[in-house]
C-alpha positions as CSV (number, residue, x, y, z in Angstrom):
1,X,-115.3,-21.7,-68.5
2,X,-116.2,-24.8,-70.5
3,X,-116.2,-28.2,-68.7
4,X,-115.7,-31.8,-69.7
5,X,-118.9,-33.2,-71.0
6,X,-119.6,-36.8,-70.2
7,X,-120.4,-39.3,-72.9
8,X,-124.0,-39.7,-71.5
9,X,-126.3,-37.1,-69.9
10,X,-127.7,-38.2,-66.6
11,X,-131.3,-36.8,-66.2
12,X,-131.9,-36.0,-62.6
13,X,-128.4,-35.1,-61.8
14,X,-126.8,-31.7,-61.7
15,X,-126.5,-30.8,-65.4
16,X,-124.5,-27.9,-66.9
17,X,-125.5,-25.6,-69.7
18,X,-122.6,-27.0,-71.6
19,X,-124.1,-30.5,-71.3
20,X,-127.5,-29.1,-72.4
21,X,-125.7,-27.7,-75.4
22,X,-124.0,-30.9,-76.5
23,X,-127.0,-33.0,-75.9
24,X,-129.1,-30.6,-78.0
25,X,-126.7,-30.1,-80.9
26,X,-125.0,-33.5,-81.1
27,X,-127.9,-35.6,-79.9
28,X,-125.8,-37.1,-77.1
29,X,-127.6,-40.0,-75.3
30,X,-129.5,-39.1,-72.2
31,X,-130.9,-41.4,-69.6
32,X,-132.6,-41.2,-66.2
33,X,-130.3,-41.5,-63.1
34,X,-131.0,-44.8,-61.3
35,X,-133.0,-43.3,-58.5
36,X,-135.4,-41.1,-60.7
37,X,-138.2,-43.5,-61.2
38,X,-138.6,-44.3,-57.6
39,X,-138.3,-40.6,-56.7
40,X,-141.1,-39.6,-59.1
41,X,-143.4,-42.4,-58.0
42,X,-143.0,-41.6,-54.4
43,X,-143.8,-37.9,-55.2
44,X,-146.8,-38.8,-57.2
45,X,-148.0,-41.2,-54.4
46,X,-147.8,-38.3,-51.9
47,X,-149.8,-36.1,-54.2
48,X,-152.4,-38.8,-54.5
49,X,-152.7,-39.1,-50.7
50,X,-153.4,-35.3,-50.6
51,X,-156.1,-35.6,-53.2
52,X,-157.7,-38.5,-51.4
53,X,-157.9,-36.4,-48.2
54,X,-159.9,-33.8,-50.1
55,X,-157.1,-31.2,-50.0
56,X,-157.6,-28.4,-52.5
57,X,-154.6,-28.4,-54.9
58,X,-154.3,-25.7,-57.4
59,X,-154.6,-26.9,-61.0
60,X,-155.5,-30.5,-59.8
61,X,-158.9,-30.0,-58.4
62,X,-159.3,-26.3,-59.1
63,X,-159.4,-24.1,-62.1
64,X,-156.4,-22.1,-63.3
65,X,-155.2,-18.5,-62.7
66,X,-158.2,-16.3,-61.7
67,X,-160.4,-19.4,-62.2
68,X,-158.9,-21.1,-59.2
69,X,-161.9,-20.3,-57.3
70,X,-163.7,-23.0,-59.1
71,X,-163.4,-26.4,-57.6
72,X,-163.4,-29.7,-59.7
73,X,-164.6,-33.2,-58.9
74,X,-162.3,-36.2,-59.2
75,X,-164.0,-37.3,-62.4
76,X,-163.3,-34.0,-64.1
77,X,-159.6,-34.1,-63.5
78,X,-158.5,-35.6,-66.7
79,X,-160.5,-33.2,-68.8
80,X,-159.2,-30.3,-66.6
81,X,-155.5,-31.3,-67.6
82,X,-156.4,-31.6,-71.3
83,X,-158.2,-28.3,-71.3
84,X,-155.2,-26.7,-69.7
85,X,-153.0,-27.7,-72.6
86,X,-155.6,-26.8,-75.2
87,X,-156.3,-23.3,-74.0
88,X,-152.7,-22.5,-73.6
89,X,-151.6,-23.7,-77.0
90,X,-152.0,-20.3,-78.4
91,X,-148.4,-19.6,-79.5
92,X,-147.6,-17.7,-82.7
93,X,-144.6,-17.1,-84.9
94,X,-141.7,-19.2,-86.0
95,X,-141.0,-22.4,-84.2
96,X,-138.0,-23.0,-82.1
97,X,-135.2,-24.8,-83.9
98,X,-134.5,-28.5,-83.5
99,X,-131.6,-27.7,-81.2
100,X,-133.7,-25.4,-79.0
101,X,-136.6,-27.9,-78.7
102,X,-134.2,-30.7,-77.7
103,X,-132.8,-28.3,-75.0
104,X,-136.3,-27.5,-73.8
105,X,-137.2,-31.1,-73.5
106,X,-134.0,-32.0,-71.6
107,X,-134.4,-29.1,-69.2
108,X,-138.0,-29.9,-68.5
109,X,-137.1,-33.6,-67.9
110,X,-134.3,-32.6,-65.5
111,X,-136.5,-30.1,-63.6
112,X,-139.3,-32.6,-63.1
113,X,-137.0,-35.5,-62.2
114,X,-136.2,-33.8,-59.0
115,X,-139.3,-35.4,-57.5
116,X,-141.1,-32.3,-56.2
117,X,-143.8,-32.0,-58.9
118,X,-146.2,-34.9,-58.4
119,X,-146.0,-35.8,-62.1
120,X,-146.4,-39.4,-63.2
121,X,-143.4,-41.4,-64.4
122,X,-145.3,-42.4,-67.6
123,X,-145.3,-38.7,-68.5
124,X,-141.5,-38.4,-68.1
125,X,-140.8,-41.6,-69.9
126,X,-142.9,-40.5,-72.9
127,X,-141.1,-37.2,-73.1
128,X,-137.7,-39.0,-72.8
129,X,-138.8,-41.5,-75.5
130,X,-139.6,-38.6,-77.8
131,X,-136.3,-37.1,-77.2
132,X,-134.5,-40.4,-77.8
133,X,-136.2,-40.8,-81.1
134,X,-135.9,-37.2,-82.2
135,X,-139.6,-36.5,-82.2
136,X,-139.6,-32.8,-81.5
137,X,-142.7,-30.9,-80.9
138,X,-143.5,-27.9,-83.0
139,X,-143.2,-25.0,-80.6
140,X,-144.0,-21.4,-81.6
141,X,-141.6,-18.9,-80.1
142,X,-144.1,-16.2,-79.3
143,X,-146.8,-16.0,-76.6
144,X,-145.2,-16.3,-73.3
145,X,-144.7,-13.5,-70.6
146,X,-142.4,-15.8,-68.5
147,X,-144.5,-15.4,-65.5
148,X,-146.0,-18.8,-64.7
149,X,-142.9,-19.8,-66.5
150,X,-143.2,-20.8,-70.2
151,X,-146.9,-21.7,-70.2
152,X,-147.5,-21.3,-74.0
153,X,-144.4,-22.9,-75.5
154,X,-144.5,-25.8,-72.9
155,X,-148.3,-26.3,-73.7
156,X,-147.3,-26.9,-77.3
157,X,-144.8,-29.4,-76.1
158,X,-147.5,-31.2,-74.1
159,X,-149.9,-31.0,-76.9
160,X,-147.5,-32.9,-79.2
161,X,-147.1,-35.5,-76.4
162,X,-150.9,-35.9,-76.4
163,X,-150.9,-36.5,-80.2
164,X,-152.9,-33.5,-80.9
165,X,-150.1,-31.1,-82.0
166,X,-147.4,-31.2,-84.6
167,X,-143.7,-32.1,-84.5
168,X,-140.8,-30.8,-86.6
169,X,-140.1,-32.5,-89.8
170,X,-137.1,-34.8,-90.1
171,X,-137.3,-34.7,-93.9
172,X,-134.4,-32.6,-95.3
173,X,-136.6,-32.0,-98.5
174,X,-139.7,-31.0,-96.7
175,X,-139.8,-28.9,-93.6
176,X,-143.6,-28.8,-93.2
177,X,-144.7,-29.9,-89.6
178,X,-145.8,-33.4,-89.3
179,X,-149.0,-34.4,-87.2
180,X,-147.9,-35.4,-83.8
181,X,-150.2,-38.5,-83.7
182,X,-148.6,-39.8,-86.9
183,X,-145.1,-39.4,-85.6
184,X,-146.0,-41.2,-82.3
185,X,-147.7,-44.2,-84.1
186,X,-144.6,-44.5,-86.4
187,X,-142.4,-44.6,-83.3
188,X,-144.6,-47.1,-81.5
189,X,-145.4,-44.6,-78.7
190,X,-148.8,-44.2,-77.1
191,X,-149.9,-40.5,-76.7
192,X,-150.0,-39.0,-73.2
193,X,-153.4,-39.0,-71.4
194,X,-152.6,-36.5,-68.7
195,X,-154.0,-37.1,-65.2
196,X,-153.9,-35.2,-61.8
197,X,-150.9,-32.9,-62.2
198,X,-149.4,-34.3,-65.4
199,X,-150.2,-31.4,-67.8
200,X,-149.7,-28.7,-65.2
201,X,-146.3,-30.0,-64.3
202,X,-145.3,-30.0,-68.0
203,X,-146.3,-26.4,-68.7
204,X,-145.8,-24.7,-65.4
205,X,-142.0,-23.8,-65.5
206,X,-139.0,-22.0,-67.0
207,X,-137.7,-24.6,-69.3
208,X,-138.0,-22.8,-72.6
209,X,-136.2,-19.7,-71.4
210,X,-133.7,-21.7,-69.6
211,X,-132.9,-24.0,-72.6
212,X,-132.5,-21.1,-74.9
213,X,-130.2,-19.4,-72.3
214,X,-128.2,-22.5,-72.0
215,X,-127.5,-22.5,-75.7
216,X,-126.7,-18.8,-75.5
217,X,-124.0,-19.5,-72.7
218,X,-122.2,-21.8,-75.0
219,X,-122.0,-19.4,-78.0
220,X,-121.2,-16.4,-75.8
221,X,-118.3,-18.3,-74.3
222,X,-117.2,-19.1,-77.8
223,X,-117.3,-15.6,-78.9
224,X,-115.2,-14.6,-75.8
225,X,-112.4,-17.0,-76.9
226,X,-112.7,-16.0,-80.5
227,X,-112.3,-12.3,-79.6
228,X,-109.3,-13.2,-77.3
229,X,-107.5,-14.9,-80.2
230,X,-108.4,-12.1,-82.7
231,X,-107.2,-9.5,-80.2
232,X,-103.9,-11.2,-79.8
233,X,-103.5,-11.3,-83.7
234,X,-104.4,-7.6,-83.7
235,X,-101.7,-6.9,-80.9
236,X,-98.9,-8.8,-82.7
237,X,-99.7,-7.6,-86.2
238,X,-100.0,-3.9,-85.0
239,X,-96.9,-4.3,-83.0
240,X,-98.6,-2.7,-79.9
241,X,-96.7,-2.6,-76.6
242,X,-97.1,-5.7,-74.5
243,X,-96.8,-3.8,-71.4
244,X,-100.6,-3.3,-71.3
245,X,-101.1,-7.0,-70.9
246,X,-98.8,-7.5,-67.9
247,X,-100.3,-9.6,-65.1
248,X,-100.0,-6.8,-62.6
249,X,-103.2,-5.2,-64.0
250,X,-105.2,-8.1,-62.9
251,X,-103.3,-8.5,-59.6
252,X,-104.3,-5.0,-58.5
253,X,-107.9,-5.2,-60.0
254,X,-108.7,-8.9,-59.2
255,X,-112.2,-9.4,-60.8
256,X,-112.5,-13.0,-61.8
257,X,-112.8,-12.0,-65.4
258,X,-109.8,-9.8,-65.4
259,X,-107.7,-12.6,-64.0
260,X,-109.1,-15.0,-66.5
261,X,-108.6,-12.6,-69.5
262,X,-105.1,-11.5,-68.4
263,X,-103.9,-15.0,-67.8
264,X,-104.9,-15.8,-71.3
265,X,-103.4,-12.7,-72.9
266,X,-100.2,-13.0,-70.9
267,X,-99.8,-16.6,-72.0
268,X,-100.5,-16.0,-75.5
269,X,-98.3,-12.9,-75.9
270,X,-95.4,-14.4,-73.7
271,X,-95.8,-11.8,-71.0
272,X,-95.1,-13.1,-67.5
273,X,-94.5,-11.5,-64.1
274,X,-90.8,-11.0,-64.6
275,X,-91.4,-9.0,-67.8
276,X,-90.2,-5.3,-67.6
277,X,-93.0,-2.8,-67.1
278,X,-91.0,-0.5,-69.3
279,X,-91.2,-2.9,-72.2
280,X,-91.5,-0.8,-75.4
281,X,-93.5,-1.4,-78.6
282,X,-91.3,-2.1,-81.7
283,X,-91.2,0.5,-84.5
284,X,-94.4,1.3,-86.2
285,X,-97.0,1.6,-83.5
286,X,-94.7,4.1,-81.6
287,X,-94.8,6.1,-84.7
288,X,-98.5,6.5,-84.4
289,X,-98.4,7.7,-80.9
290,X,-96.4,7.1,-77.8
291,X,-96.2,3.5,-76.6
292,X,-98.2,4.3,-73.4
293,X,-101.2,5.8,-75.3
294,X,-102.2,3.0,-77.7
295,X,-105.9,3.3,-78.6
296,X,-108.3,1.7,-76.3
297,X,-109.3,-1.1,-78.7
298,X,-105.6,-2.3,-78.2
299,X,-104.7,-1.1,-74.8
300,X,-108.0,-2.1,-73.0
301,X,-108.4,-5.5,-74.5
302,X,-107.9,-7.2,-71.1
303,X,-110.3,-4.9,-69.3
304,X,-112.9,-5.3,-72.0
305,X,-112.7,-9.1,-72.2
306,X,-112.4,-9.3,-68.4
307,X,-115.6,-7.5,-67.9
308,X,-117.3,-9.5,-70.5
309,X,-116.1,-12.8,-68.9
310,X,-117.6,-11.8,-65.7
311,X,-120.9,-11.2,-67.4
312,X,-120.6,-14.7,-69.0
313,X,-119.8,-16.2,-65.6
314,X,-122.8,-14.6,-63.9
315,X,-125.2,-15.7,-66.8
316,X,-123.9,-19.3,-66.8
317,X,-124.0,-19.7,-63.0
318,X,-127.7,-18.5,-63.1
319,X,-128.6,-20.8,-65.9
320,X,-126.9,-23.8,-64.4
321,X,-128.8,-23.2,-61.2
322,X,-132.0,-23.0,-63.0
323,X,-131.4,-26.1,-65.1
324,X,-131.2,-28.1,-61.8
325,X,-134.1,-26.4,-60.0
326,X,-137.7,-27.2,-59.5
327,X,-139.7,-24.4,-61.3
328,X,-143.3,-25.4,-61.2
329,X,-146.3,-25.0,-58.8
330,X,-147.6,-26.4,-56.5
331,X,-144.7,-28.4,-55.0
332,X,-144.8,-31.7,-53.2
333,X,-142.5,-31.8,-50.2
334,X,-140.6,-35.2,-50.5
335,X,-140.1,-35.4,-46.8
336,X,-143.4,-34.4,-45.3
337,X,-145.7,-35.1,-48.3
338,X,-147.3,-31.6,-47.8
339,X,-148.3,-29.6,-50.9
340,X,-147.0,-26.0,-51.0
341,X,-148.4,-23.3,-53.3
342,X,-146.0,-20.5,-54.5
343,X,-144.3,-19.0,-57.4
344,X,-141.1,-20.8,-58.4
345,X,-142.3,-20.7,-62.0
346,X,-141.4,-16.9,-62.1
347,X,-138.7,-16.4,-64.6
348,X,-137.0,-13.3,-63.2
349,X,-133.5,-14.9,-62.7
350,X,-133.2,-15.8,-66.4
351,X,-134.7,-12.6,-67.5
352,X,-132.1,-10.5,-65.7
353,X,-129.2,-12.8,-66.6
354,X,-130.2,-12.9,-70.4
355,X,-130.5,-9.1,-70.5
356,X,-127.2,-8.7,-68.7
357,X,-125.5,-11.1,-71.3
358,X,-127.1,-9.4,-74.2
359,X,-125.8,-6.0,-73.0
360,X,-122.3,-7.5,-72.7
361,X,-122.6,-9.1,-76.2
362,X,-123.7,-5.9,-77.8
363,X,-120.7,-4.0,-76.2
364,X,-118.5,-6.7,-77.6
365,X,-119.9,-6.0,-81.1
366,X,-119.3,-2.4,-80.6
367,X,-115.7,-3.2,-79.6
368,X,-115.2,-5.4,-82.7
369,X,-116.6,-2.5,-84.9
370,X,-113.9,-0.1,-83.6
371,X,-111.2,-2.7,-84.3
372,X,-112.6,-3.3,-87.8
373,X,-112.7,0.5,-88.4
374,X,-109.1,1.0,-87.3
375,X,-107.8,-1.9,-89.5
376,X,-109.5,-0.3,-92.5
377,X,-108.1,3.2,-91.9
378,X,-104.4,3.8,-92.6
379,X,-104.7,7.2,-90.7
380,X,-105.4,5.2,-87.6
381,X,-103.3,2.0,-88.0
382,X,-100.4,3.5,-89.8
383,X,-99.4,0.1,-91.2
384,X,-102.0,-1.5,-93.4
385,X,-103.4,-0.4,-96.8
386,X,-106.8,1.2,-97.0
387,X,-109.4,-1.4,-96.5
388,X,-106.8,-4.1,-96.5
389,X,-106.8,-4.1,-100.3
390,X,-104.0,-6.2,-101.9
391,X,-104.6,-4.6,-105.3
392,X,-104.6,-1.1,-106.7
393,X,-106.6,1.1,-104.4
394,X,-109.5,2.8,-106.1
395,X,-110.0,0.1,-108.7
396,X,-110.3,-2.3,-105.8
397,X,-112.0,-1.6,-102.6
398,X,-111.0,-4.5,-100.4
399,X,-113.2,-4.8,-97.2
400,X,-115.0,-1.4,-97.8
401,X,-118.4,-3.1,-98.3
402,X,-117.7,-5.5,-95.4
403,X,-117.0,-2.6,-93.0
404,X,-120.4,-1.0,-94.0
405,X,-122.0,-4.4,-93.1
406,X,-120.3,-4.3,-89.7
407,X,-121.7,-0.7,-89.1
408,X,-125.2,-1.9,-90.0
409,X,-124.9,-4.9,-87.7
410,X,-123.9,-2.7,-84.8
411,X,-126.9,-0.4,-85.5
412,X,-129.1,-3.6,-85.4
413,X,-127.5,-4.7,-82.1
414,X,-128.2,-1.3,-80.5
415,X,-131.8,-1.6,-81.5
416,X,-131.9,-4.8,-79.4
417,X,-130.4,-3.1,-76.4
418,X,-133.6,-2.2,-74.5
419,X,-134.0,-4.9,-71.7
420,X,-136.9,-7.3,-72.0
421,X,-137.0,-7.7,-68.2
422,X,-138.4,-4.3,-67.6
423,X,-141.3,-4.8,-69.9
424,X,-143.9,-6.1,-67.4
425,X,-147.4,-6.1,-68.8
426,X,-150.2,-7.2,-66.4
427,X,-152.3,-10.1,-67.9
428,X,-154.5,-13.0,-66.9
429,X,-157.1,-10.6,-65.3
430,X,-154.3,-9.1,-63.3
431,X,-153.6,-12.4,-61.6
432,X,-150.2,-12.2,-63.3
433,X,-149.9,-8.4,-62.4
434,X,-146.2,-8.5,-62.7
435,X,-144.4,-10.7,-65.3
436,X,-140.8,-11.3,-66.2
437,X,-140.5,-11.6,-70.0
438,X,-137.6,-14.0,-69.4
439,X,-138.3,-16.0,-72.6
440,X,-138.3,-12.8,-74.6
441,X,-135.0,-11.9,-73.0
442,X,-133.5,-15.2,-73.8
443,X,-134.7,-15.1,-77.4
444,X,-133.4,-11.6,-77.9
445,X,-130.0,-12.6,-76.6
446,X,-130.0,-15.4,-79.2
447,X,-130.6,-12.8,-81.9
448,X,-127.8,-10.7,-80.5
449,X,-125.4,-13.7,-80.6
450,X,-126.3,-14.3,-84.3
451,X,-125.4,-10.7,-85.1
452,X,-122.2,-10.7,-83.2
453,X,-121.1,-13.9,-84.9
454,X,-121.5,-12.0,-88.3
455,X,-119.3,-9.2,-87.0
456,X,-116.6,-11.4,-85.6
457,X,-116.6,-13.4,-88.8
458,X,-115.8,-10.3,-90.8
459,X,-113.3,-9.3,-88.2
460,X,-111.6,-12.8,-88.6
461,X,-111.5,-12.4,-92.3
462,X,-109.7,-9.1,-92.0
463,X,-107.2,-10.4,-89.4
464,X,-106.4,-13.4,-91.8
465,X,-105.9,-10.8,-94.5
466,X,-103.4,-8.9,-92.5
467,X,-101.5,-12.1,-91.6
468,X,-101.3,-12.7,-95.4
469,X,-100.3,-9.2,-96.1
470,X,-97.5,-9.2,-93.4
471,X,-96.6,-12.8,-93.9
472,X,-96.3,-13.0,-90.1
473,X,-98.0,-16.2,-89.3
474,X,-94.8,-17.5,-87.5
475,X,-95.0,-14.6,-85.1
476,X,-98.4,-15.6,-83.9
477,X,-98.9,-18.0,-81.0
478,X,-100.2,-21.5,-82.0
479,X,-103.8,-21.0,-81.1
480,X,-103.9,-17.9,-83.3
481,X,-102.3,-19.9,-86.1
482,X,-105.0,-22.5,-85.7
483,X,-107.8,-19.9,-86.0
484,X,-106.0,-18.4,-89.1
485,X,-105.9,-21.9,-90.7
486,X,-109.7,-22.4,-89.9
487,X,-110.5,-19.1,-91.6
488,X,-108.4,-20.1,-94.6
489,X,-110.0,-23.5,-94.8
490,X,-113.2,-21.6,-95.6
491,X,-112.1,-18.6,-97.6
492,X,-109.1,-17.6,-99.4
493,X,-107.1,-14.3,-99.2
494,X,-109.0,-11.4,-100.6
495,X,-106.9,-10.2,-103.7
496,X,-109.2,-8.9,-106.4
497,X,-112.6,-7.7,-105.2
498,X,-115.2,-10.4,-105.1
499,X,-118.6,-10.9,-103.5
500,X,-118.0,-11.8,-99.8
501,X,-121.6,-12.5,-98.6
502,X,-121.5,-16.2,-99.1
503,X,-118.1,-16.5,-97.5
504,X,-119.1,-14.5,-94.4
505,X,-122.1,-16.9,-94.1
506,X,-120.0,-19.9,-94.5
507,X,-117.4,-18.8,-92.0
508,X,-120.0,-17.9,-89.5
509,X,-121.5,-21.3,-89.6
510,X,-118.1,-22.8,-89.0
511,X,-117.2,-20.5,-86.2
512,X,-120.5,-21.4,-84.5
513,X,-119.8,-25.1,-84.6
514,X,-116.1,-24.9,-83.6
515,X,-115.1,-25.2,-79.9
516,X,-112.7,-22.3,-80.0
517,X,-111.7,-22.7,-76.3
518,X,-110.2,-26.1,-77.3
519,X,-107.6,-24.2,-79.4
520,X,-106.1,-22.9,-76.2
521,X,-105.6,-26.5,-74.9
522,X,-103.8,-27.9,-78.0
C-alpha cells in the first residue's frame, strides 16, 4: 500500500497520506508547485471583483453562522476576519503533537493551493514559511464538532499566524508554549493581518481531521505488515498446516485485501499454486487437533488480514482524496469567477473512514490477544512452556504479567469502539443542526493505534522468545528474521523474570518508527 515518497513535497499537487506522514515526521522539504502563486492570485482577484460589485459573500461582508444576516461594510472587513479567529480560539485540552501540527499545516496549504478559496498568497506564504522554520502553532485538540470543518483547531493555527497565540516550544529542556509574536520576530516573519477571506479560508475546512487521519493511515499500514510477519512466525513455529494459505482461497473470494494478504502469506511461507491441497502439518500441531481444524487465530490469518487490508484501503483512499480537495466555503469558481456557497467543509467522509479504521484496528487487537493467550497456554499450543518461561515454572512466571497487560489493553480498546460519527449534537443556535465529529473520530483512532502498538509489541516479544526457545530462526523467511533481529536489538531473551515495562515502551517506539513494509522488499 505504501508508495514511493519524493525527496520534496509539491504543495498544490496530488499528495498522498504517506507524503504527509514523511513531511510531518521527517520534516521533508515542501515547496509550492510552479503554478500555485498565479492560481491563488487569480482566485483572489475574482473574489475582489465580486466584492466590488456589491455581492453578498458569506464571512467576507456578512457575519458568521446564524449571524450571517448582518451585513458588514468594506471598512469592517479586516476586523471581521480578526474577530472570527478570536471568537473561535476556544479550544481546550492537550495540544496536537509537533508531527500532527506539521501535517495540519501541510494539508491546509495543499487544500488552499487549489485556487478555489479566494485567499491571499501572502497568507499561504506565511504559513509555508512557518512550516519551513518549524514554527508550529499551539493547537488544543478539543473543541471542534467537525461540521464547518475544524473551526476551533484551525483558528488556533490562524491565531499564531497573527502573532497573538502561542507556538510549540523547540527547547528540549522546556516544553512551555512560546508566544507566537516572539517566535515570528525571531524568524524575521511579519504576523498576518487577515483581509477579505483570509481568516475564513484558514479556519473553514477539514485539515485537522484529515491530517490526523493521514498519520493514522501510515501507522495502520505498519501494523498490518507487522501482524503479517508475526503471523508467519506463529505459523512456522506452531508447525501449522500451510494448506490454509493456498492462493486458491483468494482466487475464489477475490476481495482486494484477501488477494494482498494471501499473496504475502503464500510468498513468505513458500506456498504456490502448484502446492498440494492435501499438504499436511508436521508432527505436533496434528497432535493438538486434526490438521484441517487448526484454531482460527492460525487458520483464518489470511481472512483476518485481508479484511483489515480492505479497511485500510478504504480509509487511505478517502484520506488521499480529502488531502487534495477544497473543503472551505464559499468557493470561487476559477473559470467563471462566480462565488458559490455550500458545505464542503462538512467532515463526514473522514468521520466514517476513521471510525471504520478504528473498528478494524480494535479487531486486530482482539485477534492479537487470542494469539498471545494461545502462546501462553500449553493446553492450547501443545508446544511451548507455560507463559514461555525459560526457567523453573512457578518460581518464574515468564510473560504472565505481560499477558494481563494485553487483556487490559483489549478492554481499553473495546471502550473506544463506539463510533464518533453517530454522536451528532446540534450547536451554533441550530445552524449546525447536524455535525460529523470527524476530528474526534480521527483522534480516537490515533488513541486506538497507540494501544494496538503496545499489544503488538508484546506479541513480538513473545514470538522472539519462541524463536529463541525453539532455536528455529533459520526456518523463518528472511523478513521474519529481520523482525526478530529488530526486536532483539531492543530487548534480550527473557530468562529469569525481570520488569518488562520499559522494554515494551522501547520496542513500541522502535516499531512505530520502522517501515515494516520495507522488510518485504529486501
